[in-house]
């Protein structure tokens, strides 16, 4: 048999009882004859509680110490899962990210994985043991300090280990049944996808789908690791993320799903001179403030004036800072005004088949028009159409698109709660 | 200036508020110009809570995983103290036992320190930083697994680091003012000792005094580390543990203090054949059951019968197992019966001056007789007289001896609570 990597999130191991349930599933997988490596997040709200403790003793905790503190959470959960496995009669050993050979950059709080050298994991597997690896952490190549990987870190750890160990699959256990054609809390008849390509999943994640983080999907794509997103509450098959859209048969279903994002705001830099370098100055200003940008839209200039508007979206929480940064450079950039709008929502249609089927954009716009949703800005990629709409119209837009492209499964999707992260 | 090692116990760092108080003291020490290394135990009851969690998932948790779990406690507290120090404007870094170079045997749960190679600590100090080191843990020389050091482990870590770094002093911060001539909760006028030799402190610890563990004092004695036991609630000088009794002036005070132990039981193996090898068989049986023995008393045999009694004391919790182990070997050993008594208490008089002053034993016995306390068994060393008495008479015995040897300070000792550990 082969090697399986499994990842369990915080809610899956929130209590002693849940830990024992997870241990049963792991042991069952081992009994099927597989080598098993398991990545476990910290129990429940542990990470938040530790962050809270940190802020009680220091308003601005130093990053190195924050990583030393937060990584305790995964250490605790992994040791407990190993113990539970042991009491079921199987052999297990827990390892920190450092012990597992997860080598990272030195940026505390959001380190990137440079390499994975899982020698001790391989040795444990060869000795017949189940290996538990603390997610969300590694060791810095330069300083030998413990680092944490930032959001989605545990999923990324799991995929990185799967790649390094040449696993057959990386199973991500979560509190939803898989990847859906839309958020079931908005569209009750959203269907669970059986399969989705890496590129489509990347677009879904980038467009607001919370079930897998972008970096984890990109890592999987780069190393060709099949990722199986499934529920930790049942034995149902979930969604397999695998394959490139280049390999899809021409007759492949047109559209995969609808994603939405509520957390963005829109900034329009009005009437900038239409010269080379102006856009660069705007985006360098934003980058220097360490703000990430999502959609960027610039239309043709109003020729008579030689000016144009540049619009971009960004996380709402960064909005005020971005506006302030731009206002401070008004002279350099030369705009008339900044328009800021945080009552927007983004909805995206994703599907590999979009490339070969004309008319998708037309159907898209007709569906929104029929639902009375006004399109603010449009931005597209080869397999995605995204629009910004009024936030109060977002749910209606999602529902309209889902119906227009006939994505519904016919049955109501079961929603357990959670964001599918 | 020199190098100071400070150790803070769990109650000293039980809350965010206490952590900040500890950080203030540490920074003040640094501002006095010293290099500072700090060993911190886990916050409050963290270790017990983690043990409890462990037992919820596995009745008999594997030792390796238990160590992975329990060491998270010290990791958390040390990172938090480092953060608090940082917010006071000083530089600090926290290190695990492994990172600090604490090398141990591989016996999980009660590893012994083999060596301490504190290169990274030294580098941090040279860079002007305060170094925090997680107590109670190290890394196994053979397996490279994380190990915990057992009871008194954090004190031992602190002393071991002080020895390896050639510190001027190792300050043990606790919830009592120092080492007293007797337990102030029994003897209100017990006096705080300003100084005590290593050998006397060893005897006090072995005789029931809980303020420092035996292994920590022995480590300090072997490497000549001065240990300052003091209160974390005040700036009062505590008790300095230093020096050998060989170096004491002849006119040195006769007696240092009275210690007591309530947790022991007495086992008498009655009428064993008075041959070579019988005692060995008895104690090998007990050792095989992994039970530690304290006092051993064997008196001359009843010549007519060629038989004798062997009595020993042990922790009450091990009593039933010891009796069972001996009963299982009745044929081999050849005794008439085992008498077991767990209603005993041990009281000990300790003092380096005992060697050169005859009459101490006489005064000892007279004091107990006058208090109406019957002596069950007597056992002595060069600087200690220990007796076993009825448990209900223990407090009376302690008080009588303390008064007979005029150890009282005249003022009532302040008791903060806690066992002085």
Tab-separated table of N, CA and C in Angstrom, chain A residues 200-250:
chain	number	residue	atom	x	y	z
A	200	UNK	N	-8.307	25.572	-11.077
A	200	UNK	CA	-9.639	26.017	-10.666
A	200	UNK	C	-9.686	26.224	-9.152
A	201	UNK	N	-9.057	25.320	-8.421
A	201	UNK	CA	-9.056	25.471	-6.955
A	201	UNK	C	-8.291	26.725	-6.564
A	202	UNK	N	-7.203	27.028	-7.260
A	202	UNK	CA	-6.461	28.256	-6.998
A	202	UNK	C	-7.374	29.466	-7.173
A	203	UNK	N	-8.113	29.460	-8.257
A	203	UNK	CA	-9.012	30.585	-8.504
A	203	UNK	C	-10.115	30.650	-7.452
A	204	UNK	N	-10.657	29.488	-7.084
A	204	UNK	CA	-11.696	29.470	-6.046
A	204	UNK	C	-11.134	30.064	-4.745
A	205	UNK	N	-9.938	29.609	-4.358
A	205	UNK	CA	-9.336	30.093	-3.124
A	205	UNK	C	-9.045	31.584	-3.204
A	206	UNK	N	-8.530	32.016	-4.337
A	206	UNK	CA	-8.212	33.434	-4.505
A	206	UNK	C	-9.468	34.290	-4.550
A	207	UNK	N	-10.578	33.667	-4.881
A	207	UNK	CA	-11.822	34.426	-5.041
A	207	UNK	C	-12.682	34.391	-3.793
A	208	UNK	N	-12.210	33.801	-2.738
A	208	UNK	CA	-12.958	33.863	-1.487
A	208	UNK	C	-13.337	32.530	-0.885
A	209	UNK	N	-13.188	31.427	-1.618
A	209	UNK	CA	-13.522	30.124	-1.034
A	209	UNK	C	-12.551	29.828	0.094
A	210	UNK	N	-13.075	29.529	1.284
A	210	UNK	CA	-12.215	29.449	2.471
A	210	UNK	C	-11.739	28.044	2.799
A	211	UNK	N	-12.152	27.055	2.013
A	211	UNK	CA	-11.884	25.681	2.434
A	211	UNK	C	-10.412	25.310	2.353
A	212	UNK	N	-9.670	25.880	1.422
A	212	UNK	CA	-8.229	25.651	1.326
A	212	UNK	C	-7.559	26.985	1.055
A	213	UNK	N	-6.388	27.188	1.669
A	213	UNK	CA	-5.673	28.438	1.425
A	213	UNK	C	-4.886	28.350	0.123
A	214	UNK	N	-4.740	29.486	-0.479
A	214	UNK	CA	-4.065	29.612	-1.762
A	214	UNK	C	-2.677	28.956	-1.765
A	215	UNK	N	-1.877	29.239	-0.771
A	215	UNK	CA	-0.494	28.769	-0.764
A	215	UNK	C	-0.419	27.256	-0.716
A	216	UNK	N	-1.360	26.664	-0.030
A	216	UNK	CA	-1.386	25.216	0.100
A	216	UNK	C	-1.733	24.589	-1.262
A	217	UNK	N	-2.672	25.171	-1.957
A	217	UNK	CA	-3.057	24.638	-3.269
A	217	UNK	C	-1.909	24.820	-4.258
A	218	UNK	N	-1.245	25.954	-4.182
A	218	UNK	CA	-0.128	26.221	-5.096
A	218	UNK	C	1.003	25.217	-4.854
A	219	UNK	N	1.264	24.939	-3.571
A	219	UNK	CA	2.306	23.962	-3.234
A	219	UNK	C	1.924	22.602	-3.815
A	220	UNK	N	0.659	22.223	-3.659
A	220	UNK	CA	0.188	20.929	-4.158
A	220	UNK	C	0.317	20.865	-5.676
A	221	UNK	N	-0.019	21.967	-6.312
A	221	UNK	CA	0.047	22.005	-7.776
A	221	UNK	C	1.482	21.841	-8.246
A	222	UNK	N	2.374	22.569	-7.593
A	222	UNK	CA	3.757	22.547	-8.025
A	222	UNK	C	4.376	21.156	-7.922
A	223	UNK	N	3.983	20.404	-6.886
A	223	UNK	CA	4.580	19.089	-6.685
A	223	UNK	C	3.651	17.939	-7.079
A	224	UNK	N	2.491	18.304	-7.618
A	224	UNK	CA	1.588	17.253	-8.084
A	224	UNK	C	1.018	16.383	-6.976
A	225	UNK	N	0.771	16.962	-5.813
A	225	UNK	CA	0.205	16.190	-4.700
A	225	UNK	C	-1.317	16.211	-4.786
A	226	UNK	N	-1.963	15.047	-4.868
A	226	UNK	CA	-3.431	15.033	-4.847
A	226	UNK	C	-3.913	15.413	-3.445
A	227	UNK	N	-4.839	16.358	-3.383
A	227	UNK	CA	-5.365	16.790	-2.086
A	227	UNK	C	-6.823	16.390	-1.991
A	228	UNK	N	-7.191	15.684	-0.934
A	228	UNK	CA	-8.567	15.214	-0.744
A	228	UNK	C	-9.165	15.983	0.425
A	229	UNK	N	-10.051	16.921	0.104
A	229	UNK	CA	-10.707	17.728	1.136
A	229	UNK	C	-11.971	17.003	1.570
A	230	UNK	N	-12.049	16.641	2.844
A	230	UNK	CA	-13.199	15.835	3.274
A	230	UNK	C	-13.588	16.142	4.712
A	231	UNK	N	-14.733	15.601	5.110
A	231	UNK	CA	-15.269	15.916	6.424
A	231	UNK	C	-14.670	15.012	7.495
A	232	UNK	N	-14.355	15.595	8.662
A	232	UNK	CA	-13.856	14.774	9.771
A	232	UNK	C	-15.017	14.161	10.551
A	233	UNK	N	-16.244	14.468	10.133
A	233	UNK	CA	-17.408	13.943	10.860
A	233	UNK	C	-18.047	12.750	10.183
A	234	UNK	N	-17.562	12.362	9.013
A	234	UNK	CA	-18.170	11.228	8.323
A	234	UNK	C	-17.132	10.533	7.475
A	235	UNK	N	-17.536	9.436	6.847
A	235	UNK	CA	-16.624	8.710	5.960
A	235	UNK	C	-16.882	9.025	4.504
A	236	UNK	N	-17.741	10.011	4.245
A	236	UNK	CA	-18.063	10.357	2.852
A	236	UNK	C	-16.822	10.805	2.093
A	237	UNK	N	-16.742	10.458	0.829
A	237	UNK	CA	-15.705	10.996	-0.044
A	237	UNK	C	-15.931	12.500	-0.159
A	238	UNK	N	-14.839	13.251	-0.215
A	238	UNK	CA	-14.961	14.692	-0.331
A	238	UNK	C	-14.670	15.128	-1.753
A	239	UNK	N	-13.784	16.131	-1.879
A	239	UNK	CA	-13.393	16.642	-3.192
A	239	UNK	C	-11.915	16.382	-3.398
A	240	UNK	N	-11.577	15.783	-4.524
A	240	UNK	CA	-10.162	15.554	-4.835
A	240	UNK	C	-9.665	16.727	-5.685
A	241	UNK	N	-8.619	17.397	-5.186
A	241	UNK	CA	-7.999	18.487	-5.944
A	241	UNK	C	-6.786	17.885	-6.646
A	242	UNK	N	-6.856	17.814	-7.945
A	242	UNK	CA	-5.778	17.133	-8.674
A	242	UNK	C	-5.843	17.482	-10.144
A	243	UNK	N	-4.705	17.419	-10.774
A	243	UNK	CA	-4.692	17.542	-12.225
A	243	UNK	C	-4.679	18.975	-12.712
A	244	UNK	N	-4.248	19.108	-13.949
A	244	UNK	CA	-4.192	20.419	-14.575
A	244	UNK	C	-5.356	20.557	-15.550
A	245	UNK	N	-5.795	21.769	-15.717
A	245	UNK	CA	-6.907	21.949	-16.637
A	245	UNK	C	-6.478	21.633	-18.074
A	246	UNK	N	-5.178	21.642	-18.322
A	246	UNK	CA	-4.674	21.276	-19.653
A	246	UNK	C	-5.034	19.840	-19.995
A	247	UNK	N	-5.214	19.049	-18.940
A	247	UNK	CA	-5.473	17.632	-19.177
A	247	UNK	C	-6.958	17.290	-19.216
A	248	UNK	N	-7.790	18.289	-19.014
A	248	UNK	CA	-9.216	17.995	-18.993
A	248	UNK	C	-9.720	17.696	-20.404
A	249	UNK	N	-10.623	16.757	-20.494
A	249	UNK	CA	-11.205	16.489	-21.822
A	249	UNK	C	-12.017	17.702	-22.269
A	250	UNK	N	-12.095	17.874	-23.568
A	250	UNK	CA	-12.775	19.047	-24.125
A	250	UNK	C	-14.235	19.098	-23.658
